[in-house]
XYZ file of C-alpha atoms in Angstrom:
688
model
C -16.024 14.194 30.833
C -17.912 11.512 32.769
C -16.349 9.561 35.608
C -16.789 5.807 35.818
C -15.479 3.103 38.103
C -13.792 0.054 36.603
C -13.067 -2.763 39.067
C -12.987 -0.288 41.942
C -10.785 2.312 40.221
C -12.392 5.618 39.240
C -11.312 7.069 35.884
C -12.399 9.946 33.683
C -13.287 9.085 30.080
C -14.230 11.136 26.994
C -17.875 11.628 26.103
C -19.380 9.001 23.842
C -17.054 6.096 24.594
C -18.369 2.606 25.256
C -17.912 0.482 28.329
C -15.383 -1.660 26.473
C -13.274 1.381 25.592
C -13.504 2.656 29.173
C -12.270 -0.695 30.468
C -9.303 -0.600 28.117
C -8.486 2.944 29.235
C -8.377 1.532 32.761
C -5.948 -1.164 31.646
C -8.431 -4.037 31.639
C -8.401 -6.459 28.730
C -11.862 -7.348 27.483
C -12.179 -10.390 25.178
C -14.023 -9.833 21.917
C -14.552 -11.348 18.494
C -16.938 -9.078 16.615
C -15.800 -5.692 17.960
C -13.166 -3.782 15.987
C -12.274 -0.160 16.625
C -12.393 0.790 12.922
C -15.733 -0.889 12.192
C -19.286 -0.200 13.304
C -20.531 -1.964 16.431
C -22.379 -5.217 15.726
C -22.733 -6.795 19.183
C -22.825 -10.303 17.705
C -20.446 -12.474 19.675
C -21.346 -11.453 23.284
C -17.812 -12.324 24.405
C -17.244 -8.847 25.860
C -19.832 -9.265 28.646
C -19.301 -7.275 31.856
C -21.355 -6.562 34.969
C -22.688 -3.022 35.163
C -24.441 -1.081 37.882
C -26.819 0.628 38.040
C -28.473 -1.721 35.597
C -30.286 -5.041 35.292
C -28.775 -7.966 37.226
C -27.355 -9.664 34.135
C -24.205 -9.334 32.013
C -24.114 -6.546 29.407
C -22.268 -6.412 26.078
C -19.646 -3.754 26.763
C -18.952 -3.012 23.053
C -22.432 -1.546 22.557
C -22.968 0.019 26.004
C -22.512 3.816 26.183
C -20.888 5.230 29.295
C -22.916 7.276 31.775
C -21.754 9.383 34.693
C -21.218 7.287 37.832
C -21.405 3.918 36.067
C -19.653 1.065 37.861
C -18.196 -1.709 35.700
C -16.938 -5.060 36.953
C -14.925 -7.202 34.571
C -13.988 -10.215 36.690
C -16.938 -11.265 38.817
C -18.368 -14.774 39.071
C -21.290 -13.721 36.856
C -18.925 -12.400 34.170
C -16.697 -15.473 34.231
C -19.657 -17.849 33.936
C -21.153 -15.790 31.121
C -17.920 -15.754 29.123
C -17.427 -19.468 29.669
C -20.964 -20.060 28.410
C -20.445 -17.894 25.324
C -17.240 -19.744 24.499
C -19.044 -23.067 24.892
C -21.712 -21.920 22.446
C -19.099 -20.717 19.940
C -17.393 -24.104 19.985
C -20.586 -26.141 19.479
C -20.136 -26.256 15.718
C -16.492 -25.285 15.385
C -14.470 -28.115 13.790
C -11.371 -29.555 15.451
C -9.128 -28.168 12.699
C -6.417 -26.500 14.761
C -3.597 -28.897 13.688
C -4.221 -28.147 9.991
C -5.655 -24.617 10.164
C -3.515 -21.835 8.700
C -4.740 -19.540 11.452
C -3.130 -21.789 14.079
C -0.777 -19.812 16.288
C -2.419 -16.509 15.328
C -6.034 -17.346 16.151
C -8.125 -15.245 18.525
C -10.444 -18.187 19.119
C -7.523 -20.384 20.199
C -6.226 -17.744 22.564
C -9.575 -16.989 24.156
C -10.561 -20.645 24.375
C -7.464 -21.167 26.505
C -8.499 -18.324 28.800
C -12.283 -18.774 28.916
C -13.043 -22.245 27.569
C -14.212 -25.306 29.510
C -12.483 -28.654 29.415
C -15.506 -30.292 27.839
C -18.822 -29.622 26.145
C -22.375 -30.396 27.241
C -23.571 -30.576 23.643
C -23.539 -33.913 21.829
C -25.484 -33.068 18.674
C -23.800 -33.385 15.289
C -21.746 -30.354 14.271
C -23.148 -28.469 11.324
C -21.165 -28.161 8.082
C -21.219 -25.171 5.727
C -20.188 -25.226 2.089
C -17.088 -23.165 1.320
C -17.639 -19.988 -0.693
C -15.840 -18.659 -3.771
C -14.180 -15.323 -2.939
C -11.564 -15.193 -5.664
C -7.890 -16.129 -5.952
C -6.736 -14.460 -2.730
C -9.138 -15.436 0.056
C -9.559 -19.088 0.982
C -12.802 -19.954 2.794
C -13.521 -22.730 5.287
C -16.927 -21.501 6.345
C -17.653 -24.310 8.806
C -15.226 -22.469 11.095
C -17.143 -19.171 10.837
C -18.538 -17.748 14.107
C -20.610 -15.015 12.373
C -18.763 -12.060 13.860
C -19.492 -10.176 10.568
C -16.185 -8.302 10.645
C -15.624 -9.188 6.985
C -19.098 -7.960 6.035
C -18.601 -4.632 7.776
C -15.132 -4.141 6.323
C -16.304 -4.790 2.770
C -19.239 -2.416 3.167
C -17.704 0.368 5.258
C -13.978 0.488 4.451
C -13.610 -1.103 1.010
C -16.942 0.224 -0.262
C -17.904 -2.998 -2.047
C -21.028 -4.398 -0.313
C -20.556 -7.856 -1.790
C -20.539 -9.820 1.479
C -23.551 -10.465 3.668
C -25.164 -12.776 6.218
C -27.945 -14.874 4.718
C -30.311 -17.178 6.554
C -31.295 -17.358 10.208
C -30.336 -19.423 13.203
C -28.275 -22.482 12.419
C -28.760 -21.854 8.699
C -27.033 -18.446 8.781
C -24.037 -18.161 6.438
C -21.602 -15.457 5.370
C -21.625 -15.395 1.573
C -20.843 -13.359 -1.526
C -24.471 -13.854 -2.632
C -24.060 -15.217 -6.186
C -20.647 -16.838 -5.622
C -18.952 -13.761 -7.080
C -15.309 -12.994 -6.364
C -14.722 -10.276 -3.785
C -13.791 -7.528 -6.246
C -11.770 -5.069 -4.210
C -8.132 -3.985 -4.131
C -8.324 -4.344 -0.332
C -10.091 -7.717 -0.192
C -7.369 -9.633 1.666
C -7.706 -7.416 4.743
C -10.669 -9.600 5.724
C -8.088 -12.327 6.434
C -6.432 -10.178 9.090
C -9.819 -9.234 10.521
C -11.183 -12.786 10.735
C -10.756 -13.932 14.370
C -10.909 -17.619 13.393
C -9.715 -19.676 10.439
C -12.788 -19.152 8.267
C -10.979 -16.715 5.934
C -7.332 -17.454 5.252
C -4.771 -16.644 2.580
C -5.188 -18.880 -0.463
C -1.653 -18.405 -1.890
C -0.154 -18.986 1.593
C -2.230 -22.086 2.388
C -0.211 -24.816 4.144
C 3.086 -23.039 3.418
C 4.407 -22.327 6.891
C 3.651 -21.825 10.576
C 4.035 -18.429 12.270
C 6.756 -19.599 14.649
C 8.934 -20.687 11.712
C 9.105 -17.178 10.265
C 11.536 -14.336 10.799
C 9.774 -10.983 10.947
C 11.211 -7.770 9.529
C 9.507 -4.389 9.766
C 9.738 -2.490 6.495
C 7.704 -0.397 4.067
C 5.914 -1.226 0.826
C 7.250 0.222 -2.445
C 4.745 -1.106 -5.008
C 2.939 2.228 -4.936
C 3.812 5.683 -3.610
C 1.899 5.449 -0.325
C 4.704 3.778 1.630
C 2.474 1.516 3.728
C 4.045 0.037 6.842
C 4.511 -3.700 6.336
C 5.951 -6.737 8.066
C 7.951 -9.085 5.869
C 7.787 -12.704 7.050
C 10.599 -14.825 5.663
C 12.051 -18.291 6.076
C 15.733 -18.653 5.264
C 16.150 -16.947 1.856
C 12.492 -16.723 0.821
C 9.821 -14.140 1.588
C 6.659 -16.117 2.327
C 4.193 -13.366 3.128
C 3.770 -9.633 3.618
C 1.389 -8.267 6.258
C 0.413 -4.708 7.240
C 1.764 -2.937 10.298
C -0.082 -0.254 12.211
C 0.720 3.288 11.060
C -2.089 5.733 11.750
C -0.550 8.456 9.561
C -0.186 6.331 6.426
C -2.070 3.045 6.079
C -3.796 2.653 9.462
C -3.762 -1.168 9.571
C -4.782 -1.963 5.996
C -2.776 -3.081 2.966
C -3.539 -3.306 -0.752
C -3.780 -6.757 -2.332
C -0.896 -6.131 -4.736
C 1.419 -5.074 -1.929
C 0.431 -8.138 0.079
C 0.573 -10.830 -2.580
C 3.089 -9.832 -5.251
C 5.846 -11.161 -2.973
C 5.691 -14.559 -4.695
C 7.490 -12.883 -7.623
C 10.576 -12.242 -5.489
C 11.760 -15.756 -6.402
C 10.634 -15.691 -10.045
C 12.386 -14.328 -13.162
C 15.225 -12.990 -11.036
C 18.500 -11.582 -12.284
C 21.058 -13.350 -10.113
C 24.293 -12.872 -12.087
C 25.814 -10.364 -14.517
C 25.246 -10.766 -18.251
C 27.018 -9.309 -21.281
C 25.628 -9.393 -24.815
C 28.008 -11.220 -27.115
C 27.227 -12.124 -30.723
C 23.698 -10.821 -30.263
C 22.948 -12.956 -27.210
C 23.109 -12.250 -23.487
C 25.680 -14.534 -21.894
C 26.686 -15.040 -18.286
C 29.698 -13.043 -17.200
C 31.675 -12.103 -14.118
C 31.382 -8.727 -12.439
C 34.815 -7.777 -13.792
C 33.783 -8.656 -17.348
C 30.540 -6.682 -17.060
C 32.330 -3.646 -15.624
C 35.025 -3.885 -18.303
C 32.408 -3.871 -21.077
C 30.848 -0.722 -19.577
C 34.249 0.940 -19.111
C 35.206 0.323 -22.741
C 32.011 2.015 -23.903
C 32.423 4.976 -21.533
C 35.998 5.553 -22.680
C 34.859 5.550 -26.309
C 32.213 8.200 -25.608
C 31.884 11.573 -23.917
C 29.814 12.716 -20.966
C 27.214 14.549 -23.040
C 26.496 11.308 -24.932
C 25.836 9.275 -21.765
C 22.471 9.230 -19.954
C 20.802 7.596 -16.973
C 17.142 6.895 -16.138
C 15.957 5.767 -12.693
C 12.940 3.496 -12.354
C 9.935 3.520 -10.058
C 11.200 1.110 -7.367
C 14.685 2.559 -6.795
C 15.878 3.449 -3.321
C 17.121 6.997 -2.895
C 20.687 5.937 -2.004
C 21.214 4.214 -5.366
C 19.825 7.220 -7.270
C 22.021 9.577 -5.274
C 25.131 7.496 -6.000
C 24.229 7.232 -9.689
C 23.677 10.976 -9.919
C 27.148 11.587 -8.505
C 28.672 9.048 -10.884
C 27.008 10.685 -13.889
C 28.230 14.075 -12.702
C 31.777 12.742 -12.455
C 31.480 11.451 -16.020
C 30.359 14.891 -17.194
C 26.745 13.981 -17.943
C 23.677 15.983 -17.012
C 21.315 13.665 -18.907
C 19.571 12.113 -15.912
C 15.896 11.731 -15.024
C 13.799 9.851 -12.463
C 10.458 10.638 -14.149
C 10.376 7.683 -16.521
C 6.687 8.261 -17.287
C 7.516 11.801 -18.434
C 5.713 13.607 -15.607
C 6.261 17.354 -15.848
C 7.199 17.939 -12.220
C 9.880 20.482 -11.234
C 12.519 19.458 -8.691
C 13.050 23.025 -7.495
C 9.704 23.507 -5.721
C 8.852 20.768 -3.222
C 5.249 21.887 -2.765
C 4.723 21.272 -6.494
C 5.177 17.506 -6.202
C 3.899 16.578 -2.727
C 0.556 15.576 -1.284
C 0.684 18.660 0.919
C -2.512 17.833 2.783
C -0.975 14.572 3.965
C -2.553 11.156 3.571
C -4.305 11.271 6.947
C -5.253 14.902 6.326
C -7.492 13.875 3.427
C -10.025 12.659 5.993
C -10.593 16.287 7.037
C -11.416 17.574 3.566
C -14.970 18.662 2.775
C -14.584 19.317 -0.969
C -12.166 17.469 -3.255
C -11.407 17.751 -6.966
C -9.649 14.793 -8.615
C -7.728 15.671 -11.775
C -6.517 12.873 -14.037
C -6.403 10.230 -11.352
C -8.144 7.058 -10.240
C -6.993 6.658 -6.626
C -8.790 3.341 -6.249
C -6.212 1.720 -8.544
C -3.307 4.115 -8.178
C -3.313 4.186 -4.354
C -6.103 2.138 -2.678
C -5.058 3.290 0.794
C -5.451 6.934 -0.244
C -8.859 6.019 -1.632
C -9.946 4.699 1.787
C -9.193 8.137 3.262
C -11.323 9.856 0.637
C -14.116 7.373 1.256
C -13.888 8.105 4.975
C -14.090 11.858 4.273
C -17.304 11.242 2.321
C -18.747 8.689 4.736
C -18.043 10.494 7.997
C -17.711 14.130 6.974
C -20.003 14.346 3.967
C -17.219 15.536 1.664
C -18.243 16.567 -1.858
C -15.964 14.818 -4.359
C -15.771 15.620 -8.075
C -13.416 14.582 -10.845
C -12.018 15.791 -14.136
C -10.872 12.794 -16.117
C -11.850 9.125 -16.294
C -15.269 8.167 -14.984
C -14.759 5.127 -12.760
C -16.232 3.510 -9.662
C -14.280 4.940 -6.728
C -16.431 3.161 -4.074
C -18.049 6.510 -3.139
C -20.103 9.088 -5.065
C -18.006 11.150 -7.478
C -19.466 13.836 -9.718
C -17.635 13.655 -13.040
C -17.449 17.263 -14.271
C -15.690 16.591 -17.557
C -12.956 14.614 -19.225
C -10.174 17.019 -20.055
C -8.312 20.324 -19.755
C -11.242 22.515 -20.838
C -13.147 21.659 -17.682
C -10.055 22.178 -15.548
C -9.500 25.609 -17.051
C -13.103 26.661 -16.468
C -12.806 25.731 -12.777
C -9.472 27.552 -12.457
C -11.004 30.643 -14.091
C -13.966 30.516 -11.704
C -16.492 29.915 -14.484
C -17.566 26.455 -13.324
C -19.996 26.054 -10.372
C -17.583 23.696 -8.597
C -15.126 26.572 -8.194
C -17.625 28.160 -5.814
C -17.932 24.856 -3.934
C -14.175 24.829 -3.379
C -14.093 28.472 -2.305
C -16.888 27.965 0.226
C -15.392 24.800 1.729
C -13.501 24.928 5.019
C -10.833 22.464 3.884
C -10.881 22.185 0.092
C -8.383 20.048 -1.804
C -7.327 19.141 -5.311
C -5.540 15.892 -6.154
C -3.751 15.793 -9.485
C -2.440 12.475 -10.778
C 0.062 11.284 -13.305
C -2.740 10.900 -15.846
C -2.743 14.701 -16.050
C 0.959 15.431 -15.524
C 2.631 12.685 -17.595
C 1.553 14.265 -20.895
C 3.225 16.556 -23.366
C 1.210 19.436 -21.896
C 1.830 18.293 -18.304
C 3.651 21.521 -17.353
C 0.683 23.603 -18.517
C -1.722 21.315 -16.636
C 0.368 21.731 -13.475
C 0.250 25.505 -13.919
C -3.537 25.350 -14.378
C -3.952 23.346 -11.169
C -1.659 25.835 -9.407
C -3.878 28.668 -10.674
C -6.940 26.771 -9.452
C -5.365 26.437 -6.005
C -4.875 30.191 -5.879
C -8.244 31.217 -7.324
C -10.217 28.820 -5.086
C -8.190 29.634 -1.968
C -6.962 26.076 -1.422
C -3.881 27.271 0.472
C -4.732 28.959 3.757
C -3.280 29.368 7.232
C -2.624 25.865 8.546
C -3.986 24.195 5.406
C -2.541 23.364 1.993
C -5.030 21.639 -0.285
C -2.715 21.209 -3.291
C -1.862 17.523 -3.724
C 0.016 15.384 -6.231
C -0.704 11.656 -6.174
C 2.329 9.740 -7.359
C 2.326 6.170 -8.607
C 6.073 5.513 -8.167
C 7.726 4.906 -4.810
C 11.030 6.352 -6.032
C 9.660 9.567 -7.529
C 9.591 11.972 -4.566
C 12.985 10.826 -3.297
C 14.428 11.277 -6.785
C 13.057 14.804 -7.017
C 14.321 15.587 -3.499
C 17.902 14.724 -4.511
C 17.539 16.468 -7.874
C 17.725 13.411 -10.124
C 16.528 15.511 -13.046
C 18.320 16.957 -16.063
C 20.996 19.514 -15.286
C 21.747 22.547 -17.395
C 21.542 21.506 -21.036
C 20.620 17.967 -20.026
C 17.963 15.729 -21.555
C 14.844 14.390 -19.844
C 13.466 10.878 -20.455
C 11.849 11.798 -23.786
C 15.025 13.547 -24.882
C 17.192 10.610 -23.859
C 15.039 8.097 -25.761
C 14.796 10.246 -28.875
C 18.511 11.076 -28.683
C 19.412 7.397 -28.421
C 17.210 6.626 -31.399
C 18.850 9.386 -33.420
C 22.390 8.282 -32.515
C 23.061 11.333 -30.335
C 23.235 9.275 -27.127
C 25.763 6.437 -27.128
C 25.050 4.864 -23.742
C 21.956 4.668 -21.509
C 22.117 3.455 -17.914
C 18.760 2.087 -16.753
C 18.510 1.845 -12.958
C 15.480 -0.422 -12.682
C 13.733 1.514 -15.450
C 11.328 -0.783 -17.316
C 8.456 1.514 -18.289
C 10.106 3.471 -21.112
C 9.877 2.728 -24.830
C 12.773 0.311 -25.258
C 12.267 0.152 -29.026
C 13.116 3.848 -29.246
C 16.657 3.421 -27.895
C 18.014 2.554 -31.329
C 21.608 1.303 -31.338
C 22.549 2.819 -27.987
C 24.566 0.696 -25.550
C 22.156 -0.090 -22.702
C 23.233 -1.021 -19.177
C 20.387 -2.370 -17.058
C 20.740 -2.637 -13.301
C 17.754 -4.293 -11.660
C 16.325 -7.368 -10.034
C 13.819 -8.841 -12.511
C 14.072 -9.906 -16.126
C 11.590 -7.356 -17.370
C 11.636 -5.023 -20.393
C 14.918 -3.325 -19.491
C 16.777 -6.609 -19.117
C 15.556 -7.841 -22.510
C 16.929 -4.721 -24.208
C 20.186 -4.530 -22.231
C 23.710 -5.053 -23.534
C 25.003 -5.449 -19.980
C 22.936 -6.597 -17.002
C 24.005 -5.844 -13.426
C 21.891 -7.864 -10.913
C 20.518 -5.691 -8.128
C 18.485 -6.336 -4.982
C 14.716 -6.109 -4.578
C 13.194 -3.975 -1.839
C 13.056 -6.863 0.650
C 16.751 -7.615 0.098
C 18.344 -4.278 0.958
C 18.240 -1.398 3.371
C 17.044 1.696 1.589
C 15.419 5.102 1.961
C 12.166 5.997 0.218
C 10.015 9.128 0.343
C 6.279 8.624 -0.085
C 3.803 10.808 -1.943
C 3.260 13.108 1.058
C 7.013 13.622 1.535
C 7.491 11.233 4.471
C 11.036 9.834 4.659
C 10.864 6.092 5.300
C 13.327 3.244 5.725
C 12.944 -0.153 4.071
C 14.862 -2.886 5.864
C 16.514 -6.006 4.539
C 14.626 -9.228 5.270
C 16.525 -11.775 3.137
C 19.734 -11.963 1.135
C 19.727 -11.189 -2.613
C 19.926 -14.309 -4.809
C 23.158 -15.473 -6.374
C 25.601 -12.707 -7.250
C 23.059 -9.902 -6.899
C 24.137 -6.984 -4.711
C 22.703 -3.815 -3.209
C 22.246 -1.131 -5.846
C 24.295 1.660 -4.281
C 27.184 -0.782 -3.773
C 27.098 -1.747 -7.469
C 27.257 1.912 -8.509
C 30.094 2.466 -6.034
C 32.086 -0.474 -7.439
C 31.442 0.616 -11.036
C 32.637 4.137 -10.261
C 36.030 2.762 -9.278
C 36.397 0.954 -12.603
C 35.366 4.084 -14.522
C 37.928 6.226 -12.722
C 35.254 8.309 -11.000
C 35.513 6.701 -7.590
C 32.831 7.517 -5.031
C 34.282 7.572 -1.524
C 31.543 5.545 0.171
C 32.472 2.608 2.363
C 29.116 1.861 3.986
C 25.455 2.734 3.529
C 25.755 5.263 6.339
C 28.219 7.256 4.250
C 25.708 7.570 1.415
C 22.979 8.634 3.822
C 25.243 11.214 5.429
C 25.941 12.692 1.995
C 22.215 12.736 1.235
C 21.502 14.610 4.464
C 24.243 17.106 3.612
C 22.644 17.641 0.195
C 19.072 17.844 1.544
C 18.403 17.946 5.322
C 14.907 16.434 4.952
C 16.529 12.984 4.807
C 17.503 13.386 8.452
C 13.824 13.482 9.473
C 12.993 9.782 9.260
C 9.278 8.918 9.429
C 8.387 12.591 9.416
C 6.836 14.898 6.864
C 8.710 18.139 6.310
C 6.214 20.797 5.239
C 6.997 22.469 1.929
C 6.864 26.209 1.352
C 4.194 27.400 -1.055
C 6.031 29.176 -3.837
C 5.815 29.807 -7.568
C 5.888 26.852 -9.943
C 4.351 25.750 -13.203
C 4.735 26.929 -16.783
C 1.478 28.454 -18.055
C 0.742 27.491 -21.594
C -1.736 25.989 -23.977
C -3.212 22.688 -22.875
C -4.223 19.997 -25.327
C -7.721 18.723 -25.927
C -7.187 15.039 -25.156
C -9.045 13.633 -22.163
C -7.160 12.833 -18.971
C -6.608 9.103 -18.512
C -5.492 7.129 -15.482
C -1.894 5.898 -15.842
C -2.891 2.537 -14.355
C -4.969 0.251 -16.556
C -4.346 -2.870 -14.471
C -3.952 -2.439 -10.719
C -2.418 -5.886 -10.331
C 0.488 -5.376 -12.773
C 2.265 -2.036 -12.589
C 5.960 -2.874 -12.066
C 8.562 -5.595 -12.683
C 7.713 -7.394 -9.442
C 3.940 -7.565 -9.855
C 4.283 -8.479 -13.534
C 6.332 -11.533 -12.532
C 3.801 -12.675 -9.904
C 1.666 -15.741 -10.566
C -0.866 -14.516 -8.000
C -1.172 -11.125 -9.699
C -1.574 -12.875 -13.063
C -4.458 -14.861 -11.606
C -6.025 -11.682 -10.209
C -5.698 -10.067 -13.630
C -7.543 -12.952 -15.252
C -10.211 -12.908 -12.541
C -10.860 -9.195 -12.118
C -9.422 -7.255 -15.059
C -10.132 -9.708 -17.869
C -13.662 -10.178 -16.524
C -13.594 -13.813 -15.422
C -14.519 -13.097 -11.802
C -18.264 -13.659 -11.923
C -20.044 -16.964 -11.532
C -23.766 -17.358 -11.915
C -25.688 -18.749 -8.971
C -26.612 -21.779 -11.078
C -22.982 -22.651 -11.880
C -21.643 -25.806 -10.327
């Protein structure tokens, strides 16, 4: 490792680092606008100038300067200070005086560095240039006169998102960042360019002129709108969530966030259930908690445990599912299920339902088979890892199922189970590719498992893992990509049918046939409500979605930003969501509602606080004690070999922007659906 001297202090640095990185290792802060550690080096802004010897007697851009043995770097000489002051003066020649009205104010790199390196006046008196704002869709607002041409957005779109729709056109003072033909930036990660922009050229369109950063209360939490569990920061003012931003978590989301997770928060104040309702004379009418509980108690007393069922939805916290499972057990019911899409996943074998490679581990794969999944829509942050494996490691990626644009080359081998079986039997050439790879992996999605033959498909993928040697010392390449944040936690606590119990399909068909008298829906909105027949339906949730429309009793719960809860992501990482705001009206935390209901039903749960529920969860399954950690699962037998159907695998997500009760209630997501899914996103270059 070479040794370099930074401001008189000798340090040892790894091979291949740049002068800027060496300075930061020495504890020196180097200003920059265009440099970003996750993007390629552009060397545009020249703000990171330092003095280097041996070398020419002029400042050098440290972001693009490789380190050599014996190099001496000076970061605070008169030459460096004058150079940085000059660069800042150039950057401000055309920059408008928008700070009082700019949404970036208070969080702007240009503001901060102008304070440190700017002059108190300018020697330029020419007219400032103006640039026409660009159309980038419903999420990104552009004020391109502020742009300093750092090209971070261009490099992100090309390298990370895989949609090369941004570029720098023109030269000199006519240079402009543009989407070429005024086309919307069509990516599920498009709003990350807002975080990357060091000035106010790209800002959040839905958040425009809403608030200032110093007015907001910040709460660190996790996202639950998919199964990745991205680290987020919830910014709220009083009782309203105003924005959601990503937090750094190298093991999960790095520093990126999907557009749905970022912008669906506007629905947290729309179509909310804020008080109990009871159906009287065919209509839902407002009621008190006592009246709602009494209506449920009357129905429970008139039925028996084997005629009562419960289904947990995709956004439920593990505490509420655990409490509901205990309540159903006390009532004598084993008809419970957390797999509302019908996924054939066993709760007994943890390796059968986890992404065993880990989200970050996907970057190390060199051969990947996708089965019945479209990760670009089901989990965009998982898709970025696969793209990185292809881009940096040359991974070979193939798929069995839908043929879609993943933002990287994917060889579609076939559409359905026949192709999967031929690979598992070693008859397909890709089986040899997997066997010869150092770190092979298979990713099976809900499009393959949430079918009538899902158990046989799971067994076939298990056989493929064995025949292609996907599980080796220190490596497990068998992965399940979930779409529901609640799914892994539900399986970990065993929220599945007990002995003689019914699964989701059995509950729905039983209700339709009159064999189930009462169905408790814990935030479950994705099942066939029309199939419930005359069953008495209790819906506990936070939005007036499908379940609330069908319900006979509605119990208002809290959304994920309004409660403290435990979730387990698709790789098995236990995570904590934290309360940012209070639930609206009479709504309460879900586990507390179940606890109160249990007292009325004579099956009292002895929980006083959330900590009591968590302690019981840890006693039932010790993995819940390992917060923010992944507990490796043992590779054991699972799957039920059988005959697979002939239907093609399909992705379970047909609209990325609307997959759950929250995103379906979002005006911003509705606009994105019109723009990107319905095909209204393009504008010809001749359009006005």
